mmCIF file of C-alpha atoms and ligand atoms in Angstrom:
data_model
loop_
_atom_site.group_PDB
_atom_site.id
_atom_site.type_symbol
_atom_site.label_atom_id
_atom_site.label_comp_id
_atom_site.label_asym_id
_atom_site.label_seq_id
_atom_site.Cartn_x
_atom_site.Cartn_y
_atom_site.Cartn_z
ATOM 1 C CA MET A 372 13.365 23.976 -92.308
ATOM 2 C CA ILE A 373 14.139 24.935 -88.670
ATOM 3 C CA ARG A 374 16.844 22.321 -88.257
ATOM 4 C CA PRO A 375 18.797 22.074 -84.997
ATOM 5 C CA HIS A 376 21.762 24.082 -86.268
ATOM 6 C CA ARG A 377 19.440 26.985 -87.087
ATOM 7 C CA SER A 378 17.618 27.387 -83.801
ATOM 8 C CA HIS A 379 19.168 30.626 -82.552
ATOM 9 C CA PRO A 380 17.987 34.269 -82.636
ATOM 10 C CA LEU A 381 20.262 35.578 -85.404
ATOM 11 C CA TRP A 382 19.140 32.862 -87.788
ATOM 12 C CA PHE A 383 15.493 33.693 -87.083
ATOM 13 C CA ALA A 384 16.284 37.357 -87.742
ATOM 14 C CA PHE A 385 17.730 36.274 -91.104
ATOM 15 C CA LEU A 386 14.626 34.172 -91.863
ATOM 16 C CA LEU A 387 12.272 37.020 -90.979
ATOM 17 C CA HIS A 388 14.201 39.397 -93.223
ATOM 18 C CA ARG A 389 14.249 36.949 -96.130
ATOM 19 C CA VAL A 390 10.555 36.035 -95.908
ATOM 20 C CA SER A 391 9.378 39.643 -95.457
ATOM 21 C CA GLY A 392 11.553 40.681 -98.413
ATOM 22 C CA ALA A 393 10.163 37.951 -100.648
ATOM 23 C CA LEU A 394 6.546 38.782 -99.748
ATOM 24 C CA LEU A 395 7.110 42.507 -100.330
ATOM 25 C CA ALA A 396 8.631 41.688 -103.715
ATOM 26 C CA LEU A 397 5.375 39.907 -104.576
ATOM 27 C CA PHE A 398 3.255 42.838 -103.405
ATOM 28 C CA LEU A 399 5.135 45.683 -105.094
ATOM 29 C CA PRO A 400 4.250 44.915 -108.765
ATOM 30 C CA ALA A 401 0.535 44.786 -107.849
ATOM 31 C CA HIS A 402 0.933 48.051 -105.933
ATOM 32 C CA PHE A 403 2.508 49.824 -108.908
ATOM 33 C CA LEU A 404 -0.083 48.387 -111.273
ATOM 34 C CA VAL A 405 -2.916 49.878 -109.216
ATOM 35 C CA LEU A 406 -1.133 53.234 -108.883
ATOM 36 C CA ALA A 407 -0.606 53.321 -112.647
ATOM 37 C CA THR A 408 -4.388 53.190 -113.191
ATOM 38 C CA ALA A 409 -4.524 56.740 -111.741
ATOM 39 C CA LEU A 410 -3.130 57.873 -115.107
ATOM 40 C CA THR A 411 -4.830 55.421 -117.450
ATOM 41 C CA SER A 412 -8.273 54.863 -115.918
ATOM 42 C CA PRO A 413 -9.344 56.759 -112.775
ATOM 43 C CA GLN A 414 -12.543 54.688 -112.444
ATOM 44 C CA ALA A 415 -10.520 51.524 -112.065
ATOM 45 C CA LEU A 416 -8.462 53.217 -109.347
ATOM 46 C CA ASP A 417 -11.648 54.281 -107.513
ATOM 47 C CA GLY A 418 -12.875 50.706 -107.775
ATOM 48 C CA ALA A 419 -9.635 49.420 -106.315
ATOM 49 C CA LEU A 420 -9.767 51.986 -103.510
ATOM 50 C CA ALA A 421 -13.345 51.012 -102.662
ATOM 51 C CA TRP A 422 -12.202 47.388 -102.535
ATOM 52 C CA THR A 423 -9.556 48.316 -99.921
ATOM 53 C CA ASP A 424 -12.386 49.357 -97.541
ATOM 54 C CA ASN A 425 -13.073 45.648 -97.146
ATOM 55 C CA THR A 426 -12.367 44.429 -93.604
ATOM 56 C CA LEU A 427 -10.372 41.540 -94.984
ATOM 57 C CA VAL A 428 -8.219 43.870 -97.069
ATOM 58 C CA LYS A 429 -7.797 46.130 -94.037
ATOM 59 C CA LEU A 430 -6.518 43.129 -92.145
ATOM 60 C CA ALA A 431 -4.137 42.286 -94.975
ATOM 61 C CA GLU A 432 -2.854 45.869 -94.856
ATOM 62 C CA PHE A 433 -1.942 45.290 -91.244
ATOM 63 C CA GLY A 434 0.208 42.430 -92.430
ATOM 64 C CA LEU A 435 1.726 44.628 -95.111
ATOM 65 C CA VAL A 436 2.762 47.335 -92.672
ATOM 66 C CA PHE A 437 4.137 44.615 -90.425
ATOM 67 C CA LEU A 438 6.225 43.267 -93.305
ATOM 68 C CA LEU A 439 7.471 46.736 -94.207
ATOM 69 C CA ALA A 440 8.399 47.522 -90.614
ATOM 70 C CA VAL A 441 10.117 44.162 -90.153
ATOM 71 C CA HIS A 442 12.033 44.460 -93.395
ATOM 72 C CA ALA A 443 13.075 48.091 -92.888
ATOM 73 C CA LEU A 444 14.196 47.524 -89.304
ATOM 74 C CA GLY A 445 15.876 44.276 -90.281
ATOM 75 C CA GLY A 446 17.804 46.192 -92.943
ATOM 76 C CA LEU A 447 18.843 48.838 -90.428
ATOM 77 C CA ARG A 448 19.869 46.064 -88.083
ATOM 78 C CA LEU A 449 22.106 44.554 -90.764
ATOM 79 C CA LEU A 450 23.659 47.921 -91.649
ATOM 80 C CA ALA A 451 24.361 48.581 -87.994
ATOM 81 C CA LEU A 452 25.692 45.081 -87.471
ATOM 82 C CA GLU A 453 28.024 45.114 -90.440
ATOM 83 C CA PHE A 454 29.100 48.734 -90.747
ATOM 84 C CA LEU A 455 29.620 49.565 -87.098
ATOM 85 C CA PRO A 456 32.200 47.380 -85.383
ATOM 86 C CA TRP A 457 29.999 45.773 -82.746
ATOM 87 C CA THR A 458 31.724 43.483 -80.347
ATOM 88 C CA SER A 459 28.618 41.996 -78.760
ATOM 89 C CA GLY A 460 24.947 42.794 -78.237
ATOM 90 C CA GLN A 461 23.817 42.006 -81.792
ATOM 91 C CA LYS A 462 21.206 39.648 -80.458
ATOM 92 C CA THR A 463 19.730 42.394 -78.310
ATOM 93 C CA LEU A 464 19.588 44.561 -81.409
ATOM 94 C CA ALA A 465 17.815 41.893 -83.443
ATOM 95 C CA ALA A 466 15.315 41.412 -80.647
ATOM 96 C CA SER A 467 14.615 45.141 -80.335
ATOM 97 C CA ALA A 468 14.098 45.423 -84.112
ATOM 98 C CA VAL A 469 11.426 42.745 -83.921
ATOM 99 C CA ALA A 470 9.881 44.353 -80.854
ATOM 100 C CA LEU A 471 9.715 47.763 -82.540
ATOM 101 C CA ALA A 472 8.156 46.224 -85.676
ATOM 102 C CA VAL A 473 5.438 44.620 -83.570
ATOM 103 C CA LEU A 474 4.853 47.952 -81.850
ATOM 104 C CA VAL A 475 4.549 49.947 -85.099
ATOM 105 C CA SER A 476 2.260 47.457 -86.826
ATOM 106 C CA GLY A 477 0.253 46.989 -83.618
ATOM 107 C CA THR A 478 -0.395 50.726 -83.418
ATOM 108 C CA PHE A 479 -1.523 50.752 -87.040
ATOM 109 C CA PHE A 480 -3.788 47.787 -86.423
ATOM 110 C CA LEU A 481 -5.390 49.382 -83.383
ATOM 111 C CA SER A 482 -6.137 52.617 -85.254
ATOM 112 C CA ALA A 483 -7.455 50.671 -88.251
ATOM 113 C CA VAL A 484 -10.108 48.698 -86.350
ATOM 114 C CA MET B 78 21.966 4.771 -74.507
ATOM 115 C CA ASP B 79 20.453 4.549 -77.952
ATOM 116 C CA VAL B 80 23.072 5.776 -80.426
ATOM 117 C CA SER B 81 22.576 6.117 -84.197
ATOM 118 C CA VAL B 82 25.815 6.411 -86.124
ATOM 119 C CA TRP B 83 26.043 7.294 -89.802
ATOM 120 C CA ARG B 84 27.782 4.539 -91.810
ATOM 121 C CA GLY B 85 28.755 4.818 -95.447
ATOM 122 C CA ASP B 86 30.918 6.745 -97.881
ATOM 123 C CA ALA B 87 30.641 9.432 -100.566
ATOM 124 C CA SER B 88 28.195 7.298 -102.562
ATOM 125 C CA GLY B 89 25.661 7.078 -99.723
ATOM 126 C CA GLY B 90 24.904 5.339 -96.487
ATOM 127 C CA ARG B 91 22.496 4.988 -93.576
ATOM 128 C CA PHE B 92 22.299 5.238 -89.804
ATOM 129 C CA GLN B 93 23.218 2.178 -87.750
ATOM 130 C CA ARG B 94 21.998 1.785 -84.167
ATOM 131 C CA PHE B 95 24.159 0.797 -81.223
ATOM 132 C CA GLU B 96 23.355 0.259 -77.562
ATOM 133 C CA VAL B 97 26.121 1.990 -75.575
ATOM 134 C CA PRO B 98 26.494 1.948 -71.763
ATOM 135 C CA ALA B 99 26.074 5.364 -70.158
ATOM 136 C CA ARG B 100 28.896 6.579 -67.919
ATOM 137 C CA THR B 101 29.424 9.704 -65.855
ATOM 138 C CA SER B 102 31.219 12.609 -67.570
ATOM 139 C CA GLN B 103 31.097 10.681 -70.838
ATOM 140 C CA THR B 104 31.922 12.678 -73.977
ATOM 141 C CA VAL B 105 30.461 12.060 -77.425
ATOM 142 C CA LEU B 106 33.945 11.002 -78.551
ATOM 143 C CA ASP B 107 33.970 8.424 -75.723
ATOM 144 C CA VAL B 108 30.734 7.014 -77.150
ATOM 145 C CA VAL B 109 32.173 6.753 -80.663
ATOM 146 C CA ALA B 110 35.380 5.180 -79.329
ATOM 147 C CA TRP B 111 33.377 2.670 -77.256
ATOM 148 C CA ILE B 112 31.491 1.568 -80.372
ATOM 149 C CA GLN B 113 34.679 1.190 -82.380
ATOM 150 C CA GLN B 114 36.445 -0.740 -79.607
ATOM 151 C CA ASN B 115 33.565 -2.925 -78.415
ATOM 152 C CA ALA B 116 30.871 -3.201 -81.071
ATOM 153 C CA ASP B 117 32.252 -2.602 -84.559
ATOM 154 C CA PRO B 118 36.003 -2.190 -85.184
ATOM 155 C CA THR B 119 35.353 -1.094 -88.789
ATOM 156 C CA LEU B 120 33.858 2.246 -87.697
ATOM 157 C CA SER B 121 35.965 5.131 -89.059
ATOM 158 C CA TYR B 122 36.305 8.491 -87.320
ATOM 159 C CA ARG B 123 38.976 11.103 -86.571
ATOM 160 C CA PHE B 124 40.452 12.423 -83.366
ATOM 161 C CA ALA B 125 43.887 13.195 -81.992
ATOM 162 C CA CYS B 126 44.314 15.371 -78.911
ATOM 163 C CA ARG B 127 41.081 14.659 -76.959
ATOM 164 C CA VAL B 128 41.464 18.028 -75.207
ATOM 165 C CA GLY B 129 40.045 20.514 -77.713
ATOM 166 C CA MET B 130 43.317 21.595 -79.313
ATOM 167 C CA CYS B 131 43.661 19.817 -82.641
ATOM 168 C CA GLY B 132 40.239 20.382 -84.201
ATOM 169 C CA SER B 133 40.006 16.931 -85.787
ATOM 170 C CA CYS B 134 37.065 15.391 -83.900
ATOM 171 C CA ALA B 135 34.177 17.571 -85.104
ATOM 172 C CA MET B 136 30.932 15.769 -86.031
ATOM 173 C CA MET B 137 27.215 16.483 -86.239
ATOM 174 C CA VAL B 138 25.650 15.533 -82.917
ATOM 175 C CA ASN B 139 21.844 15.527 -82.897
ATOM 176 C CA GLY B 140 21.935 17.822 -85.922
ATOM 177 C CA GLN B 141 24.404 20.338 -84.511
ATOM 178 C CA PRO B 142 28.141 20.563 -85.233
ATOM 179 C CA ARG B 143 30.212 19.866 -82.102
ATOM 180 C CA TRP B 144 33.793 19.159 -81.033
ATOM 181 C CA THR B 145 33.036 15.687 -79.774
ATOM 182 C CA CYS B 146 36.012 15.353 -77.388
ATOM 183 C CA ARG B 147 34.814 18.327 -75.333
ATOM 184 C CA THR B 148 31.073 17.706 -75.609
ATOM 185 C CA HIS B 149 29.568 15.890 -72.675
ATOM 186 C CA VAL B 150 26.751 13.555 -73.618
ATOM 187 C CA ASP B 151 24.408 14.916 -70.944
ATOM 188 C CA ARG B 152 24.815 18.426 -72.402
ATOM 189 C CA VAL B 153 23.399 17.411 -75.791
ATOM 190 C CA THR B 154 20.758 14.824 -74.959
ATOM 191 C CA SER B 155 18.162 14.552 -72.265
ATOM 192 C CA ASP B 156 16.482 11.306 -73.331
ATOM 193 C CA GLY B 157 19.608 9.164 -73.833
ATOM 194 C CA ARG B 158 19.392 9.300 -77.622
ATOM 195 C CA LEU B 159 22.292 10.385 -79.779
ATOM 196 C CA GLU B 160 22.527 10.778 -83.532
ATOM 197 C CA ILE B 161 26.106 11.116 -84.717
ATOM 198 C CA ALA B 162 26.920 12.005 -88.327
ATOM 199 C CA PRO B 163 29.888 13.366 -90.299
ATOM 200 C CA LEU B 164 30.274 17.148 -90.577
ATOM 201 C CA ARG B 165 27.750 18.871 -92.802
ATOM 202 C CA ASN B 166 28.815 20.706 -95.999
ATOM 203 C CA LEU B 167 31.713 18.333 -96.673
ATOM 204 C CA ALA B 168 31.875 15.098 -98.644
ATOM 205 C CA VAL B 169 32.200 11.903 -96.621
ATOM 206 C CA ILE B 170 35.287 9.721 -96.907
ATOM 207 C CA LYS B 171 33.966 6.934 -94.700
ATOM 208 C CA ASP B 172 31.491 6.831 -91.796
ATOM 209 C CA LEU B 173 32.242 9.829 -89.550
ATOM 210 C CA ALA B 174 35.339 11.040 -91.399
ATOM 211 C CA ALA B 175 34.574 13.973 -93.681
ATOM 212 C CA ASP B 176 36.835 15.109 -96.503
ATOM 213 C CA MET B 177 38.461 18.314 -95.190
ATOM 214 C CA ASP B 178 40.338 19.151 -98.423
ATOM 215 C CA PRO B 179 37.862 21.760 -99.772
ATOM 216 C CA PHE B 180 37.810 23.431 -96.354
ATOM 217 C CA PHE B 181 41.586 23.875 -96.285
ATOM 218 C CA GLU B 182 41.854 24.698 -99.986
ATOM 219 C CA LYS B 183 39.554 27.649 -99.364
ATOM 220 C CA TRP B 184 41.957 28.998 -96.737
ATOM 221 C CA VAL B 185 44.578 29.250 -99.472
ATOM 222 C CA THR B 186 42.082 30.744 -101.953
ATOM 223 C CA ALA B 187 41.220 33.402 -99.346
ATOM 224 C CA GLU B 188 44.961 34.247 -99.099
ATOM 225 C CA ALA B 189 44.609 33.244 -95.449
ATOM 226 C CA VAL B 190 48.307 32.408 -95.416
ATOM 227 C CA PHE B 191 51.100 34.426 -93.847
ATOM 228 C CA HIS B 192 52.835 36.927 -96.151
ATOM 229 C CA PRO B 193 56.212 37.703 -94.560
ATOM 230 C CA ALA B 194 57.304 41.349 -94.557
ATOM 231 C CA ARG B 195 60.885 40.981 -93.358
ATOM 232 C CA SER B 196 63.781 38.658 -93.969
ATOM 233 C CA ARG B 197 65.770 36.851 -91.268
ATOM 234 C CA ASP B 198 68.416 39.577 -91.439
ATOM 235 C CA GLU B 199 66.042 42.250 -90.226
ATOM 236 C CA ALA B 200 64.817 42.898 -86.704
ATOM 237 C CA VAL B 201 61.577 41.219 -85.654
ATOM 238 C CA GLU B 202 58.505 43.414 -86.031
ATOM 239 C CA ARG B 203 57.263 44.804 -82.728
ATOM 240 C CA VAL B 204 53.726 43.797 -81.778
ATOM 241 C CA ASN B 205 51.903 46.201 -79.497
ATOM 242 C CA PRO B 206 49.173 44.362 -77.561
ATOM 243 C CA ASP B 207 47.297 47.630 -76.899
ATOM 244 C CA ASP B 208 46.935 48.477 -80.582
ATOM 245 C CA PRO B 209 43.220 48.270 -81.615
ATOM 246 C CA ALA B 210 44.134 46.357 -84.794
ATOM 247 C CA ARG B 211 46.109 43.845 -82.726
ATOM 248 C CA GLN B 212 43.115 43.401 -80.441
ATOM 249 C CA GLN B 213 41.026 42.469 -83.499
ATOM 250 C CA VAL B 214 43.656 39.844 -84.325
ATOM 251 C CA ASP B 215 43.737 38.525 -80.760
ATOM 252 C CA ALA B 216 39.955 38.162 -80.693
ATOM 253 C CA ALA B 217 40.004 35.965 -83.792
ATOM 254 C CA ILE B 218 43.312 34.112 -83.664
ATOM 255 C CA GLU B 219 42.498 31.050 -81.540
ATOM 256 C CA CYS B 220 40.985 29.005 -84.378
ATOM 257 C CA ILE B 221 41.646 25.260 -84.257
ATOM 258 C CA ASN B 222 40.541 24.603 -87.880
ATOM 259 C CA CYS B 223 37.763 22.283 -86.770
ATOM 260 C CA ALA B 224 35.293 23.308 -89.550
ATOM 261 C CA ILE B 225 32.389 23.450 -87.106
ATOM 262 C CA CYS B 226 31.526 26.967 -88.306
ATOM 263 C CA TYR B 227 31.797 25.729 -91.895
ATOM 264 C CA ALA B 228 29.325 22.925 -91.146
ATOM 265 C CA ALA B 229 26.908 25.318 -89.414
ATOM 266 C CA CYS B 230 26.880 27.895 -92.224
ATOM 267 C CA ASP B 231 23.880 27.847 -94.591
ATOM 268 C CA THR B 232 25.681 30.088 -97.076
ATOM 269 C CA VAL B 233 28.350 27.409 -97.483
ATOM 270 C CA ALA B 234 25.550 24.893 -98.079
ATOM 271 C CA ALA B 235 23.944 27.092 -100.748
ATOM 272 C CA ASN B 236 27.096 28.320 -102.519
ATOM 273 C CA PRO B 237 29.922 25.814 -103.081
ATOM 274 C CA ASP B 238 32.317 28.661 -103.929
ATOM 275 C CA TYR B 239 31.779 30.542 -100.671
ATOM 276 C CA LEU B 240 35.077 30.645 -98.785
ATOM 277 C CA GLY B 241 33.338 30.121 -95.463
ATOM 278 C CA PRO B 242 33.637 31.571 -91.962
ATOM 279 C CA ALA B 243 36.951 30.011 -90.880
ATOM 280 C CA ALA B 244 39.013 31.059 -93.914
ATOM 281 C CA LEU B 245 37.555 34.576 -93.835
ATOM 282 C CA ASN B 246 38.117 34.800 -90.086
ATOM 283 C CA ARG B 247 41.786 33.958 -90.644
ATOM 284 C CA ALA B 248 41.991 36.475 -93.507
ATOM 285 C CA TRP B 249 40.698 39.153 -91.131
ATOM 286 C CA THR B 250 43.495 38.428 -88.639
ATOM 287 C CA LEU B 251 46.059 38.924 -91.436
ATOM 288 C CA VAL B 252 44.497 42.194 -92.588
ATOM 289 C CA ASN B 253 45.037 43.505 -89.038
ATOM 290 C CA ASP B 254 48.480 41.996 -88.485
ATOM 291 C CA THR B 255 51.426 44.427 -88.654
ATOM 292 C CA LYS B 256 53.724 41.492 -89.491
ATOM 293 C CA ASP B 257 51.775 40.582 -92.622
ATOM 294 C CA ALA B 258 52.628 42.247 -95.933
ATOM 295 C CA GLY B 259 49.722 40.804 -97.926
ATOM 296 C CA ARG B 260 46.860 43.149 -97.015
ATOM 297 C CA THR B 261 46.096 44.036 -100.646
ATOM 298 C CA ALA B 262 46.273 40.404 -101.779
ATOM 299 C CA VAL B 263 43.976 39.333 -98.929
ATOM 300 C CA LEU B 264 41.404 42.046 -99.610
ATOM 301 C CA ASP B 265 41.474 41.132 -103.334
ATOM 302 C CA ALA B 266 40.946 37.457 -102.520
ATOM 303 C CA VAL B 267 38.056 38.001 -100.101
ATOM 304 C CA SER B 268 36.108 40.489 -102.233
ATOM 305 C CA GLY B 269 35.640 38.122 -105.180
ATOM 306 C CA ALA B 270 32.675 35.934 -106.153
ATOM 307 C CA GLY B 271 32.911 33.546 -103.194
ATOM 308 C CA GLY B 272 34.087 36.219 -100.781
ATOM 309 C CA CYS B 273 32.952 37.986 -97.628
ATOM 310 C CA HIS B 274 29.996 39.780 -99.238
ATOM 311 C CA ASN B 275 28.155 36.455 -99.583
ATOM 312 C CA CYS B 276 27.732 36.233 -95.822
ATOM 313 C CA HIS B 277 24.157 36.839 -94.614
ATOM 314 C CA SER B 278 25.178 37.535 -91.006
ATOM 315 C CA MET B 279 22.992 34.709 -89.777
ATOM 316 C CA GLY B 280 25.526 33.998 -87.068
ATOM 317 C CA SER B 281 25.494 30.205 -86.985
ATOM 318 C CA CYS B 282 29.298 30.255 -87.159
ATOM 319 C CA ALA B 283 29.558 32.324 -83.987
ATOM 320 C CA GLN B 284 26.817 30.300 -82.328
ATOM 321 C CA PHE B 285 28.702 27.019 -82.703
ATOM 322 C CA CYS B 286 32.415 27.920 -82.708
ATOM 323 C CA PRO B 287 33.750 25.862 -79.784
ATOM 324 C CA ASN B 288 36.432 28.459 -79.040
ATOM 325 C CA GLU B 289 33.802 31.178 -78.880
ATOM 326 C CA LEU B 290 35.274 33.071 -81.808
ATOM 327 C CA ASN B 291 32.952 35.246 -83.852
ATOM 328 C CA PRO B 292 33.695 34.757 -87.573
ATOM 329 C CA MET B 293 30.575 36.813 -88.369
ATOM 330 C CA ASN B 294 32.210 39.856 -86.757
ATOM 331 C CA ALA B 295 35.458 39.161 -88.588
ATOM 332 C CA ILE B 296 33.575 38.945 -91.893
ATOM 333 C CA ALA B 297 31.769 42.210 -91.104
ATOM 334 C CA GLY B 298 35.246 43.707 -90.640
ATOM 335 C CA LEU B 299 36.264 42.437 -94.083
ATOM 336 C CA LYS B 300 33.051 43.881 -95.556
ATOM 337 C CA ARG B 301 33.944 47.278 -94.084
ATOM 338 C CA ALA B 302 37.576 47.086 -95.218
ATOM 339 C CA THR B 303 36.707 46.053 -98.787
ATOM 340 C CA ALA B 304 33.866 48.615 -99.012
ATOM 341 C CA ARG B 305 36.176 51.384 -97.779
ATOM 342 C CA ARG B 306 38.785 50.383 -100.320
ATOM 343 C CA PHE B 307 36.168 50.285 -103.110
ATOM 344 C CA LEU B 308 35.117 53.830 -102.203
ATOM 345 C CA GLY B 309 38.756 54.894 -102.349
ATOM 346 C CA GLY B 310 39.078 55.448 -98.594
HETATM 347 S S1 SF4 C 509 27.387 34.741 -90.366
HETATM 348 FE FE1 SF4 C 509 28.124 34.417 -92.467
HETATM 349 S S2 SF4 C 509 29.774 32.932 -92.274
HETATM 350 FE FE2 SF4 C 509 28.624 32.884 -90.343
HETATM 351 S S3 SF4 C 509 27.144 31.215 -90.616
HETATM 352 FE FE3 SF4 C 509 26.167 33.092 -91.288
HETATM 353 S S4 SF4 C 509 26.504 33.275 -93.499
HETATM 354 FE FE4 SF4 C 509 27.928 31.739 -92.653
HETATM 355 S S1 SF4 C 510 36.423 29.617 -86.319
HETATM 356 FE FE1 SF4 C 510 35.829 28.314 -84.588
HETATM 357 S S2 SF4 C 510 34.395 26.835 -85.485
HETATM 358 FE FE2 SF4 C 510 35.497 27.765 -87.183
HETATM 359 S S3 SF4 C 510 37.209 26.382 -87.615
HETATM 360 FE FE3 SF4 C 510 37.953 27.969 -86.205
HETATM 361 S S4 SF4 C 510 37.668 27.128 -84.147
HETATM 362 FE FE4 SF4 C 510 36.442 25.880 -85.545
HETATM 363 S S1 FES C 511 40.273 15.432 -80.536
HETATM 364 FE FE1 FES C 511 41.446 17.265 -80.770
HETATM 365 S S2 FES C 511 39.867 18.792 -80.652
HETATM 366 FE FE2 FES C 511 38.774 16.981 -80.226
#
C-alpha cells in the first residue's frame, strides 16, 4: 500500500482524507437510522442513547470526532489548495490541518474521560 | 553492487540479478549501460543526452520514478542494492523500454499543442515577462516529456483515460500564453471525462518531477479556469 512512490506528505494527506471519508460514509446510515427512531419509537432511541454511555462507545465517539475533524479540515485544505493559487507551502497547510484535527479531537477526548 | 533489472516484454517478465562494480559519482544510467556493455548485450533501454535534457532515460529505481542519467547511485541506495524497472503506468516494449505512445497521445487529446494566432505576414506577438499569466507559463514550461510524473501518479494508474500531469501541465501553459489562440479548445479538452477534475491533488507528480515543476499546481489552475468558465465568469 505505502509503496516508495507514495511516501511523501501530500499523499498521506490524500490517504487520510480518503479513509476518513469512507469510514464516515459507513457511519452515517447507522446515525440516521438511530435518529429516525425518535419519530417511530422513542423507547428504542432511549435504549440507543443509554448504550452510548458505554465507555467503549465513548471511546469510539472520540474516533468519530477525529474522523470528522480530519475530513472537514482535509476538505478545507483541498479547497484552499485548488481554489487559491498557492505557489508553495501546501505541505505546511496539510500538516497544520492534521495538527488541528488532533487538537480538536484531543480536547473532546479529554473532556469525555 | 547487487542490481536487479526487469527483463521481459508486454506479456510478462521477471527480475534478473547482476553484480556491478561500484564507482564514484556513478549514475543509475551508468549501471544499466555497464550491464549492457559487459554482462548482457541483449538488455534494452533508452537514453540519448545523458545530461537531463531529452527525457528519454526515465525508469523506476527502487520503486520510484527517476531520470537515471542524473540520478547518482549513492542518492537512491544506502545498502548497495538497486532494483531497476521500466516506468510504471505504461506498457513495456522490452526490458527497461516502456511504450510512450499513450503518454504522447494524451498530450494531443488534451489539446496541449500550439494553436497559432498569427500568420507569417503579421508582426510577432509581444511577450511581457512581467505579466502574471506569463509567469504561470514560465513556471511550468521547462518540461522534458520524461513521463516521470505520469509514472508517479496513482490517478493515472486507476483511470486509463486520465490525461495525466504532464499533458495537463502543458495545457495550462497554453491557456496562459498570449501567443496561443486555442484557449477555448484547451479548456474544452481538459474538462472532459479524463480531464483535470480527476486529479486528487496527491502531489506525487510534483514530488518526483526532475525539473522541479509542479503539475499539481498547473492542474489546480485548470480546475479554477474551467470552474470559472462553467459558472459563466
Ligand atoms: S496531483 Fe494529480 S496529477 Fe499529480 S500525481 Fe496527484 S493525481 Fe496525479
Ligand atoms: S512535468 Fe516534469 S516529470 Fe512530468 S514529463 Fe515534464 S519534466 Fe517529466
Ligand atoms: S538521457 Fe536525456 S534526460 Fe537522461
